[in-house]
Short mmCIF file of C-alpha atoms in Angstrom, two decimals:
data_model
loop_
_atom_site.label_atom_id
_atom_site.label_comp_id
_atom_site.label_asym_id
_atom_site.label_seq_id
_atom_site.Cartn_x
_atom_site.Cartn_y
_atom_site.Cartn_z
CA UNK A 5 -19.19 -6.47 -4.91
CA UNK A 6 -17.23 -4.07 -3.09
CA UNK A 7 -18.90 -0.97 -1.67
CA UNK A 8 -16.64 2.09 0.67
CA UNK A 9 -18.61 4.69 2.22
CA UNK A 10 -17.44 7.58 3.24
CA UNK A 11 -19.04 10.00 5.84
CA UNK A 12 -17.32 13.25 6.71
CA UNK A 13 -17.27 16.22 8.47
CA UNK A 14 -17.79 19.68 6.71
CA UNK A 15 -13.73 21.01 5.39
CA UNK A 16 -12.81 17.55 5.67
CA UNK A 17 -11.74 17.16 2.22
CA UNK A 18 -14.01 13.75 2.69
CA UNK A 19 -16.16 14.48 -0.47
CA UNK A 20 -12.47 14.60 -2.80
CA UNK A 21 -11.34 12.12 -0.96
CA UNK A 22 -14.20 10.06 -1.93
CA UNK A 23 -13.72 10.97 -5.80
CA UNK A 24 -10.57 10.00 -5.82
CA UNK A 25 -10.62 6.93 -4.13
CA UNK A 26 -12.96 5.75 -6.82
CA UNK A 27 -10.89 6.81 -9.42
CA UNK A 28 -7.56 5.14 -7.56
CA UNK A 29 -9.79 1.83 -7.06
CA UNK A 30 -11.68 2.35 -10.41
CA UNK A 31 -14.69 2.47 -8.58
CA UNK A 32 -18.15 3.89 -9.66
CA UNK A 33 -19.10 7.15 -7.45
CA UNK A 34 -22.44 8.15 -6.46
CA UNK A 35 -23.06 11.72 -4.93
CA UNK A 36 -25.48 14.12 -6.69
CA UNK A 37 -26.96 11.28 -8.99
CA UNK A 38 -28.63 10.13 -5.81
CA UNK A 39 -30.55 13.31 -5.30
CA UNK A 40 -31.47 13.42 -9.48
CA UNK A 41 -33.08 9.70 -8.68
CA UNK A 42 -35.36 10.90 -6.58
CA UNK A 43 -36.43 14.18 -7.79
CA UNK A 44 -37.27 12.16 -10.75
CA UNK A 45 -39.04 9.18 -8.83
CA UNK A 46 -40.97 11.46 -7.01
CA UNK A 47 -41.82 14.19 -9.30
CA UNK A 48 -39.92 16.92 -7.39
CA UNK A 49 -37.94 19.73 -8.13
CA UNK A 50 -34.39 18.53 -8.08
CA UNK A 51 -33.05 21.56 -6.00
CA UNK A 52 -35.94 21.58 -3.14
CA UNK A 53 -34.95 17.63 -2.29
CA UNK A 54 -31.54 18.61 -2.48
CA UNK A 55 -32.23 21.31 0.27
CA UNK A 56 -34.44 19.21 2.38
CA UNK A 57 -31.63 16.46 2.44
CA UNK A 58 -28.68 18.57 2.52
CA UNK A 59 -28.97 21.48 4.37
CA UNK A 60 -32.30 21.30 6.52
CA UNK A 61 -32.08 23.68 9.96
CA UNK A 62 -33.60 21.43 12.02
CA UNK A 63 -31.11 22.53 14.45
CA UNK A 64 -33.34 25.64 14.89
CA UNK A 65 -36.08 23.91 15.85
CA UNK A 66 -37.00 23.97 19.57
CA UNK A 67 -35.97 20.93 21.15
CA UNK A 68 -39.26 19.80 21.79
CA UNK A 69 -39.69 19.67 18.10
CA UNK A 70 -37.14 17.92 17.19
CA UNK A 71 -37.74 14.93 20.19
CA UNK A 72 -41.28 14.09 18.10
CA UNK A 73 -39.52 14.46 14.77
CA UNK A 74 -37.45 11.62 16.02
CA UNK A 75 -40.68 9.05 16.82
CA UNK A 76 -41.93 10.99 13.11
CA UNK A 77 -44.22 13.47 13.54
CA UNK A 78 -46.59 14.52 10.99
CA UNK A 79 -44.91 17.95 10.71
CA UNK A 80 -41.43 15.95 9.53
CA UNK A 81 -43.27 13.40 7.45
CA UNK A 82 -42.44 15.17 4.23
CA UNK A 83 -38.28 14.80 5.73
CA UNK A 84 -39.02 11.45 6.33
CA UNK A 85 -40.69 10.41 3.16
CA UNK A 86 -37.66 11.68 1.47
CA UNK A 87 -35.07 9.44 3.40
CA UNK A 88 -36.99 6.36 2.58
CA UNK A 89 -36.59 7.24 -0.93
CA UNK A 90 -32.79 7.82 -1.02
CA UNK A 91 -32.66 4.54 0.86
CA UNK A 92 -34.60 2.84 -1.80
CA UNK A 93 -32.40 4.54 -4.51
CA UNK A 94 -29.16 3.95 -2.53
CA UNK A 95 -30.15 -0.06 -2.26
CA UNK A 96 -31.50 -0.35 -5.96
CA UNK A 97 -27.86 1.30 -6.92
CA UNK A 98 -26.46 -1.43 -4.60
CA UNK A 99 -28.74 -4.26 -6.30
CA UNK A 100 -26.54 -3.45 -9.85
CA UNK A 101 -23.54 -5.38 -8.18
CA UNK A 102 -20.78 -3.02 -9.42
CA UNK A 103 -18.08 -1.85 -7.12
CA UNK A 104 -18.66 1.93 -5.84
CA UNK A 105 -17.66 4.22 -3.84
CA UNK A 106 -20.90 6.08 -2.23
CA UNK A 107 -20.68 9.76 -0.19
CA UNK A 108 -22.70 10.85 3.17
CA UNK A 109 -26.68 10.17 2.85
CA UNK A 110 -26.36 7.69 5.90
CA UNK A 111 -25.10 4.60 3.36
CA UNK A 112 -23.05 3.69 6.13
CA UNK A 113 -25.79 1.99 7.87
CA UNK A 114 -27.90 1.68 4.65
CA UNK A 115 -24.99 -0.35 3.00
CA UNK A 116 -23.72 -2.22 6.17
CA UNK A 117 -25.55 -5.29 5.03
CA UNK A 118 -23.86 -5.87 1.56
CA UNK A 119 -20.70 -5.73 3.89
CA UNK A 120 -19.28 -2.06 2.94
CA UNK A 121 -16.07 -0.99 4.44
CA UNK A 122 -17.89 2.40 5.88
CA UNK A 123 -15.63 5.31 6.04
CA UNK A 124 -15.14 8.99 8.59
CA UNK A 125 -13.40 11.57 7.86
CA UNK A 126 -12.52 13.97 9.64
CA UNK A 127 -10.50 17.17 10.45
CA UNK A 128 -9.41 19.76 13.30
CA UNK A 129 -11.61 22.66 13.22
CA UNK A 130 -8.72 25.07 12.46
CA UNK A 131 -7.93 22.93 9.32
CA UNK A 132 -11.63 22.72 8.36
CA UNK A 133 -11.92 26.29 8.67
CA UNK A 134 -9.07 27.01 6.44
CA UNK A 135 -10.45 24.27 3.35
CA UNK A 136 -13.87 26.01 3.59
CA UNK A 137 -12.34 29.68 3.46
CA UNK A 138 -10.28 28.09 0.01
CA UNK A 139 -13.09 26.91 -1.02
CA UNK A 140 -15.43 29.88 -0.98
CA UNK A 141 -15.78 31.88 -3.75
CA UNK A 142 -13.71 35.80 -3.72
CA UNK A 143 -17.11 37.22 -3.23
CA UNK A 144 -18.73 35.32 -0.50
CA UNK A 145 -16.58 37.17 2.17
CA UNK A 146 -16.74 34.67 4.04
CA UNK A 147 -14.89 35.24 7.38
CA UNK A 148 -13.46 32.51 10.07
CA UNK A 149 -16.27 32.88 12.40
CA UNK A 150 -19.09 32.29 9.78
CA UNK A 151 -17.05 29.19 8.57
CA UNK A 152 -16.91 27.99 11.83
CA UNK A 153 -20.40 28.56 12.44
CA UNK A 154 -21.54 26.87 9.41
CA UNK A 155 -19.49 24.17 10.09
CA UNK A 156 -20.57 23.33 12.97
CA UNK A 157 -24.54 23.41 12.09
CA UNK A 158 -24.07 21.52 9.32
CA UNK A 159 -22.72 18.67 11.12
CA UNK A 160 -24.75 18.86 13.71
CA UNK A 161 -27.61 18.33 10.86
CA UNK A 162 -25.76 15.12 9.47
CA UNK A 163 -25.66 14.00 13.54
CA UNK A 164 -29.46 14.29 13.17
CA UNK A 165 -30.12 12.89 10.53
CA UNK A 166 -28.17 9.71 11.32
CA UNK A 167 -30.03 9.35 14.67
CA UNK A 168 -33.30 9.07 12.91
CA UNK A 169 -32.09 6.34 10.49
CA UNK A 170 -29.60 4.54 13.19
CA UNK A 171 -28.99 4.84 16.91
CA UNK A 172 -27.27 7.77 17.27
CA UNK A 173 -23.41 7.76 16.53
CA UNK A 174 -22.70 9.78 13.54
CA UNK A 175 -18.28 10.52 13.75
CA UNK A 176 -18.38 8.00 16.73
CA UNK A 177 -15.19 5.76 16.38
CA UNK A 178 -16.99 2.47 16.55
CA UNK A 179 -19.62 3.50 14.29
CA UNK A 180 -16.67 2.78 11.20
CA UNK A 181 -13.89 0.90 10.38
CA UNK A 182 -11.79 3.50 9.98
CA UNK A 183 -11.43 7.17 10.48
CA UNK A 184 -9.38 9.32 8.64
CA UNK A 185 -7.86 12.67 10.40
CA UNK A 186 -6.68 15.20 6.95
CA UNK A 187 -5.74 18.27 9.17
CA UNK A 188 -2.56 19.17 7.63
CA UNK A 189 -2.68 17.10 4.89
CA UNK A 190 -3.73 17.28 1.02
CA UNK A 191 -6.24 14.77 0.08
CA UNK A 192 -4.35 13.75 -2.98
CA UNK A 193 -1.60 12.74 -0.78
CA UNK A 194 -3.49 10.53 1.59
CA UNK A 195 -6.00 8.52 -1.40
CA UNK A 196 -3.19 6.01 -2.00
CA UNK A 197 -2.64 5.04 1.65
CA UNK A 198 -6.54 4.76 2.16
CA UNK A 199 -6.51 2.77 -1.72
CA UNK A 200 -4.16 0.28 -0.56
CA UNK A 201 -6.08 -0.06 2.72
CA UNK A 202 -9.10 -0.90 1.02
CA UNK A 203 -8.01 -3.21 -1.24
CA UNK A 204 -6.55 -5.55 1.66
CA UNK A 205 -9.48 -5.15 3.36
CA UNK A 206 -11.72 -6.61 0.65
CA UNK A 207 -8.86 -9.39 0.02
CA UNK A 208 -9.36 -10.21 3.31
CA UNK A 209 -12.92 -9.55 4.38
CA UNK A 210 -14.82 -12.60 5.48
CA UNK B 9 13.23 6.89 9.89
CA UNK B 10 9.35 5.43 9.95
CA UNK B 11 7.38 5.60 13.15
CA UNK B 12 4.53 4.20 13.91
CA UNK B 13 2.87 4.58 17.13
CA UNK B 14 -0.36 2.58 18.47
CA UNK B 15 -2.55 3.79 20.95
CA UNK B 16 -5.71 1.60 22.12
CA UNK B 17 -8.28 0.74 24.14
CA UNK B 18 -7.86 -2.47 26.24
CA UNK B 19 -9.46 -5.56 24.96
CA UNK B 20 -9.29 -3.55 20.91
CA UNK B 21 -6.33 -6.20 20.60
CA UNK B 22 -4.17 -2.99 19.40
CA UNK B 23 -1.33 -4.58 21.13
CA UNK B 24 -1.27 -7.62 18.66
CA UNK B 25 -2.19 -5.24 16.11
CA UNK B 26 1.18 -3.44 16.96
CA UNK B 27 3.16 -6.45 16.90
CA UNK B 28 1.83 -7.83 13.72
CA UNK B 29 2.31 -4.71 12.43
CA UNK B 30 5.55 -4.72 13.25
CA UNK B 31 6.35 -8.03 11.68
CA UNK B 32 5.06 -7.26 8.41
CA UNK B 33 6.71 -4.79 8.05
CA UNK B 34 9.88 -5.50 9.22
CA UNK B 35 10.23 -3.12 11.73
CA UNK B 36 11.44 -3.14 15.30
CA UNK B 37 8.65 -3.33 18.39
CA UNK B 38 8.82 -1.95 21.36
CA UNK B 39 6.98 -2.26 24.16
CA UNK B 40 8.05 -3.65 27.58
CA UNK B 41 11.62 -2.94 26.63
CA UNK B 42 11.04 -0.23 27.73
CA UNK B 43 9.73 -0.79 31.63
CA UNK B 44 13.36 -2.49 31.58
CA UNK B 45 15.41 0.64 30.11
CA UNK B 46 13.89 2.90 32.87
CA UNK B 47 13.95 0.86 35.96
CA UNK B 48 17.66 0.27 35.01
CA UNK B 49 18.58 3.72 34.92
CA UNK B 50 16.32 4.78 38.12
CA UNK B 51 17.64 1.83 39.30
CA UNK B 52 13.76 0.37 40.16
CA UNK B 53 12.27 -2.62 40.45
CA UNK B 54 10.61 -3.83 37.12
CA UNK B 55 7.69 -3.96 38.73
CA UNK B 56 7.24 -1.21 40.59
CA UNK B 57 7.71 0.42 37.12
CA UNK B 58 5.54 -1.18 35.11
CA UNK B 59 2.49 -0.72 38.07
CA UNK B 60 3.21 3.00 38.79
CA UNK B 61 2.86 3.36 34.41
CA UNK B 62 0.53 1.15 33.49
CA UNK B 63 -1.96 0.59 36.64
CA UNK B 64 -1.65 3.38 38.53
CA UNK B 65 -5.11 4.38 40.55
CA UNK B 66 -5.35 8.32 39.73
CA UNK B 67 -9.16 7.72 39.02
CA UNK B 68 -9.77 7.03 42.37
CA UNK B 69 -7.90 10.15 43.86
CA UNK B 70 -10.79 13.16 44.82
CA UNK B 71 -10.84 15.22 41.47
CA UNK B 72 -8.84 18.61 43.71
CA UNK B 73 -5.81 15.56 43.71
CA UNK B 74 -6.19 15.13 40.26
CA UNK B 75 -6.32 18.71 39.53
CA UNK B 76 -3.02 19.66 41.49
CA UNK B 77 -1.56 17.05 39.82
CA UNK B 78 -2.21 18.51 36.13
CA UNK B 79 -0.22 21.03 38.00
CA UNK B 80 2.40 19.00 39.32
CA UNK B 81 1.82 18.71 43.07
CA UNK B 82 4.69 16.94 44.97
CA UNK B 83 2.81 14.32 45.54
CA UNK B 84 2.72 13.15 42.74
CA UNK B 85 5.91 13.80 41.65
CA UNK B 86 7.43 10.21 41.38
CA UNK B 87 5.18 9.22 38.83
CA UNK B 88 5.45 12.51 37.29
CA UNK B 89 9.81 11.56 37.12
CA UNK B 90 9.04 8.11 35.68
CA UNK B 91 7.00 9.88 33.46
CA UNK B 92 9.93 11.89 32.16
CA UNK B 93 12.24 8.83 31.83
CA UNK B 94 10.39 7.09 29.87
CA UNK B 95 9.97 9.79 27.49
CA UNK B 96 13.18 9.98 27.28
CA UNK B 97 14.20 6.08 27.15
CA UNK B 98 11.19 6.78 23.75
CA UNK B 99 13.60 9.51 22.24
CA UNK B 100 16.60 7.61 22.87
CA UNK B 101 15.29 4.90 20.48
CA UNK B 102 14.18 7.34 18.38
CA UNK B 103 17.87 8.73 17.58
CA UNK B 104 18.52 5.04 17.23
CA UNK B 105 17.31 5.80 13.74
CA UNK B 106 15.34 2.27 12.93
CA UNK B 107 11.76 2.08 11.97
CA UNK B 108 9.56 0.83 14.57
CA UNK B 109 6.45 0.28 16.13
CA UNK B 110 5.86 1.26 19.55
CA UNK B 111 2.66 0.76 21.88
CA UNK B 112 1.23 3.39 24.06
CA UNK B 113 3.09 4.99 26.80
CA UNK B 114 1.88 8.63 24.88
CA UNK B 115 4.21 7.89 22.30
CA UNK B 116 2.09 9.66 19.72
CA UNK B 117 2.81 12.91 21.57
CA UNK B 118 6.42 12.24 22.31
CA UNK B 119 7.17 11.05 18.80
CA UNK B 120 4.84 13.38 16.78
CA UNK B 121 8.52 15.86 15.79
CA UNK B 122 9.65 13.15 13.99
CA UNK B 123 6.85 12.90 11.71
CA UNK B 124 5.37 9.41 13.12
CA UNK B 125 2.25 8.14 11.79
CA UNK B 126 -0.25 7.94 14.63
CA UNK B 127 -2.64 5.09 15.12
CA UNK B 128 -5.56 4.89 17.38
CA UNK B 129 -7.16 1.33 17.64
CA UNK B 130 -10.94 0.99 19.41
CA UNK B 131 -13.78 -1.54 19.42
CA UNK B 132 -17.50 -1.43 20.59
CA UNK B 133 -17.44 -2.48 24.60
CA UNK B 134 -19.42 -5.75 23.51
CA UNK B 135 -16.35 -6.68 21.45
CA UNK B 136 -13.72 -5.49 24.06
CA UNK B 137 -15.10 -7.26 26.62
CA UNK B 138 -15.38 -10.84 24.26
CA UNK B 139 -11.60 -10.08 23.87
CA UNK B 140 -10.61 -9.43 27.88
CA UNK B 141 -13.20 -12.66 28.78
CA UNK B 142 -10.85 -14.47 26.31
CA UNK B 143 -7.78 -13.85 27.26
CA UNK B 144 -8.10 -13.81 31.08
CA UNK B 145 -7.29 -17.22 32.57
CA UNK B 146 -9.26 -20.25 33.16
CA UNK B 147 -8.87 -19.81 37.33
CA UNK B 148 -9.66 -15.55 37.14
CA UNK B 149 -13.54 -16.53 36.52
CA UNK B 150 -13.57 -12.88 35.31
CA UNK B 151 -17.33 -11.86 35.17
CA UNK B 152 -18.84 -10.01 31.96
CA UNK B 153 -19.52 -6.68 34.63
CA UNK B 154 -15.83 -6.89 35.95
CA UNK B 155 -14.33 -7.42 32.77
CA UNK B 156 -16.12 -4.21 31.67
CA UNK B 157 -15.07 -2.30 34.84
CA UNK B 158 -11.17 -2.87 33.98
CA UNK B 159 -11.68 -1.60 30.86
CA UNK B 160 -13.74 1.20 31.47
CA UNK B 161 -10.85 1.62 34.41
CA UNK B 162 -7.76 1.27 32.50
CA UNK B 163 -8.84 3.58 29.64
CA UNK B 164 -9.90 6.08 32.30
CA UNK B 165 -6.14 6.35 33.40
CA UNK B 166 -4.30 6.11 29.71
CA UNK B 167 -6.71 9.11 29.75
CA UNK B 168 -5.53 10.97 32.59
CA UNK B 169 -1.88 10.02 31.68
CA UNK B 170 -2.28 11.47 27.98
CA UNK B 171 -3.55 14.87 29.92
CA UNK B 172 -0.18 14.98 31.71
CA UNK B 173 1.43 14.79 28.66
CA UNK B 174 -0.66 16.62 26.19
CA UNK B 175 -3.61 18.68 26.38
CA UNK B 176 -6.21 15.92 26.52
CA UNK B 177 -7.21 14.33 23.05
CA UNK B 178 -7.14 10.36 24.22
CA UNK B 179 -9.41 8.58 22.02
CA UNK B 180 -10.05 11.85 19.84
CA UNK B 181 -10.26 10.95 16.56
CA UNK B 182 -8.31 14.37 15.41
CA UNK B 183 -5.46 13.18 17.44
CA UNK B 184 -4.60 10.75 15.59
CA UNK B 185 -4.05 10.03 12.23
CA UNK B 186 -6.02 6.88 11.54
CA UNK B 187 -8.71 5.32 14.07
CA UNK B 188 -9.28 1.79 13.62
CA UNK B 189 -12.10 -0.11 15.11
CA UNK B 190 -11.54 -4.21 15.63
CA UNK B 191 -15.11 -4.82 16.71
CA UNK B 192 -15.83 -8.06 15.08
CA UNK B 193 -12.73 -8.66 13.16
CA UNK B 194 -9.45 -10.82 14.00
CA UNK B 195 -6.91 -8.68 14.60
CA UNK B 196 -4.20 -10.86 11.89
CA UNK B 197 -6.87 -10.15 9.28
CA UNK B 198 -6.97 -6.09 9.89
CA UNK B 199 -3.07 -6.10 9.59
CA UNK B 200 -2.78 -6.67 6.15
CA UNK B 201 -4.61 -3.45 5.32
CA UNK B 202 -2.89 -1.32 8.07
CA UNK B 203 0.22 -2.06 6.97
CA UNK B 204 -0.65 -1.10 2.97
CA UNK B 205 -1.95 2.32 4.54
CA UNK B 206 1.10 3.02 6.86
CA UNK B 207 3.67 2.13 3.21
CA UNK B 208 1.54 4.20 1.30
CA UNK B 209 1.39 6.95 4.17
CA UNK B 210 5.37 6.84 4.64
CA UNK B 211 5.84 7.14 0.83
CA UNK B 212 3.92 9.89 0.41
CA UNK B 213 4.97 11.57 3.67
CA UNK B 214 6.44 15.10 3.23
#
């Protein structure tokens, strides 16, 4: 079985990059269908454990706060009780044996045991700023300084959230094999160089 | 013309990886070469070249030296001409027109206008320091806590040096294009997959 994960920074492109990797390598691809799994598993509303999982301010929190969420506090438990499930669904979805391709929700350290070639991406600010202004819809208005801002607190969420299920080192260079820089670059054109990369890797992984 | 240039950490075994590379792919390799092309035309000693580039002691210079010399101070102005020559002994094989490979020496910087693909190689200290302990000779009796000093030494400079050059951005992973991390992996088995990424890259280069 042969398993990439990709982590990414916010305007990386890393989420399209992930799609189409799995479509170069005719891979499965989990994303959303993660968060479905466990709304259904435990009988919540789809959309609140994609919001607790996704886009969670803990970085408003006073520090202090966020120093006992790390040894689990009761206030967090709720957090917590929702990672444990999307690392039960992410390992049951690993259990089916089939080749995938899996985005963000920490399967980098969840998957390092089935030997998954775990993936960064990552960008320049001024290039992440300008995929997330594309991106945004005509009436969002969203200006340069707001895309930087939420940039910048949504990573610093996914930095978080990595410490409490590793040690730290979310975008760290030796916390992957490989880290991907797309400033400048269309995604479309860089998914055959990281395709053929993958595929040696697996031909020649121990 | 394809470029590639490797930058790395000491002990990430990016030098092999460069020459590897280099070999399957059937391009040319440079990397003492050229030490040799600029003492000639100074008319130095070898090395006296080679120490005042590679193991020079700016780390141990009070940080109001080091400052002066981001702005050039006369002191420092020897290394600052070597500096020069051996960017230009880099361009000069550049107009050569050949693919190649070249390791360190800021290359990434100097070659960037003509479109090289830039490659940053990195392990986990653990692993960098298994490699160093490895090589070193039998008689050295290099100890686990020196071993880690020369790293942690060496990098510190390549730093510095990249500083002169650029504006920082040694190790960052947006200053490359690709970051790959050895830890735990033989370099000859890593190659294989570099080297489908960097024909992929080139052939879908702009």
């Amino acid at each position: 079985m042969k398993i990439i994960t990709i982590s990414r920074e916010v305007g990386s492109g890393g989420r399209e990059l992930g799609k189409r990797l799995a479509d170069a390598l005719n891979f499965d691809y989990y994303d959303r269908e993660i968060i479905e799994e466990i709304a259904k598993n435990k009988g919540l509303d789809e959309n609140y454990v994609a919001s607790e999982l996704e886009n969670n301010d803990w970085q408003h929190a006073p520090l202090h706060f966020r120093c006992s969420f790390l040894g689990v506090s009761s206030l967090a438990s709720a957090h917590v009780d929702l990672l444990l499930e999307q690392r039960k669904v992410i390992e049951a979805i690993a259990e089916r044996g089939r080749d995938f391709v899996i985005v963000g929700r920490n399967s980098d350290i969840i998957l390092k045991k089935y030997g998954s070639l775990n993936i960064f991406v990552c960008a320049t600010m001024e290039s992440k700023i300008k995929r997330c202004m594309a991106r945004a819809r005509e009436d969002e208005k969203l200006t340069e300084k707001q895309a930087e801002r939420q940039i910048k607190s949504i990573d610093k969420n996914r930095a978080l959230t990595h410490e409490i299920v590793a040690e730290g080192g979310w975008g760290n260079r030796t916390s992957y094999h490989l880290t991907i820089n797309t400033s400048d670059r269309e995604i479309k054109e860089i998914v055959p160089s990281v395709a053929a990369f993958a595929s040696e890797w697996f031909n020649h992984a121990k």
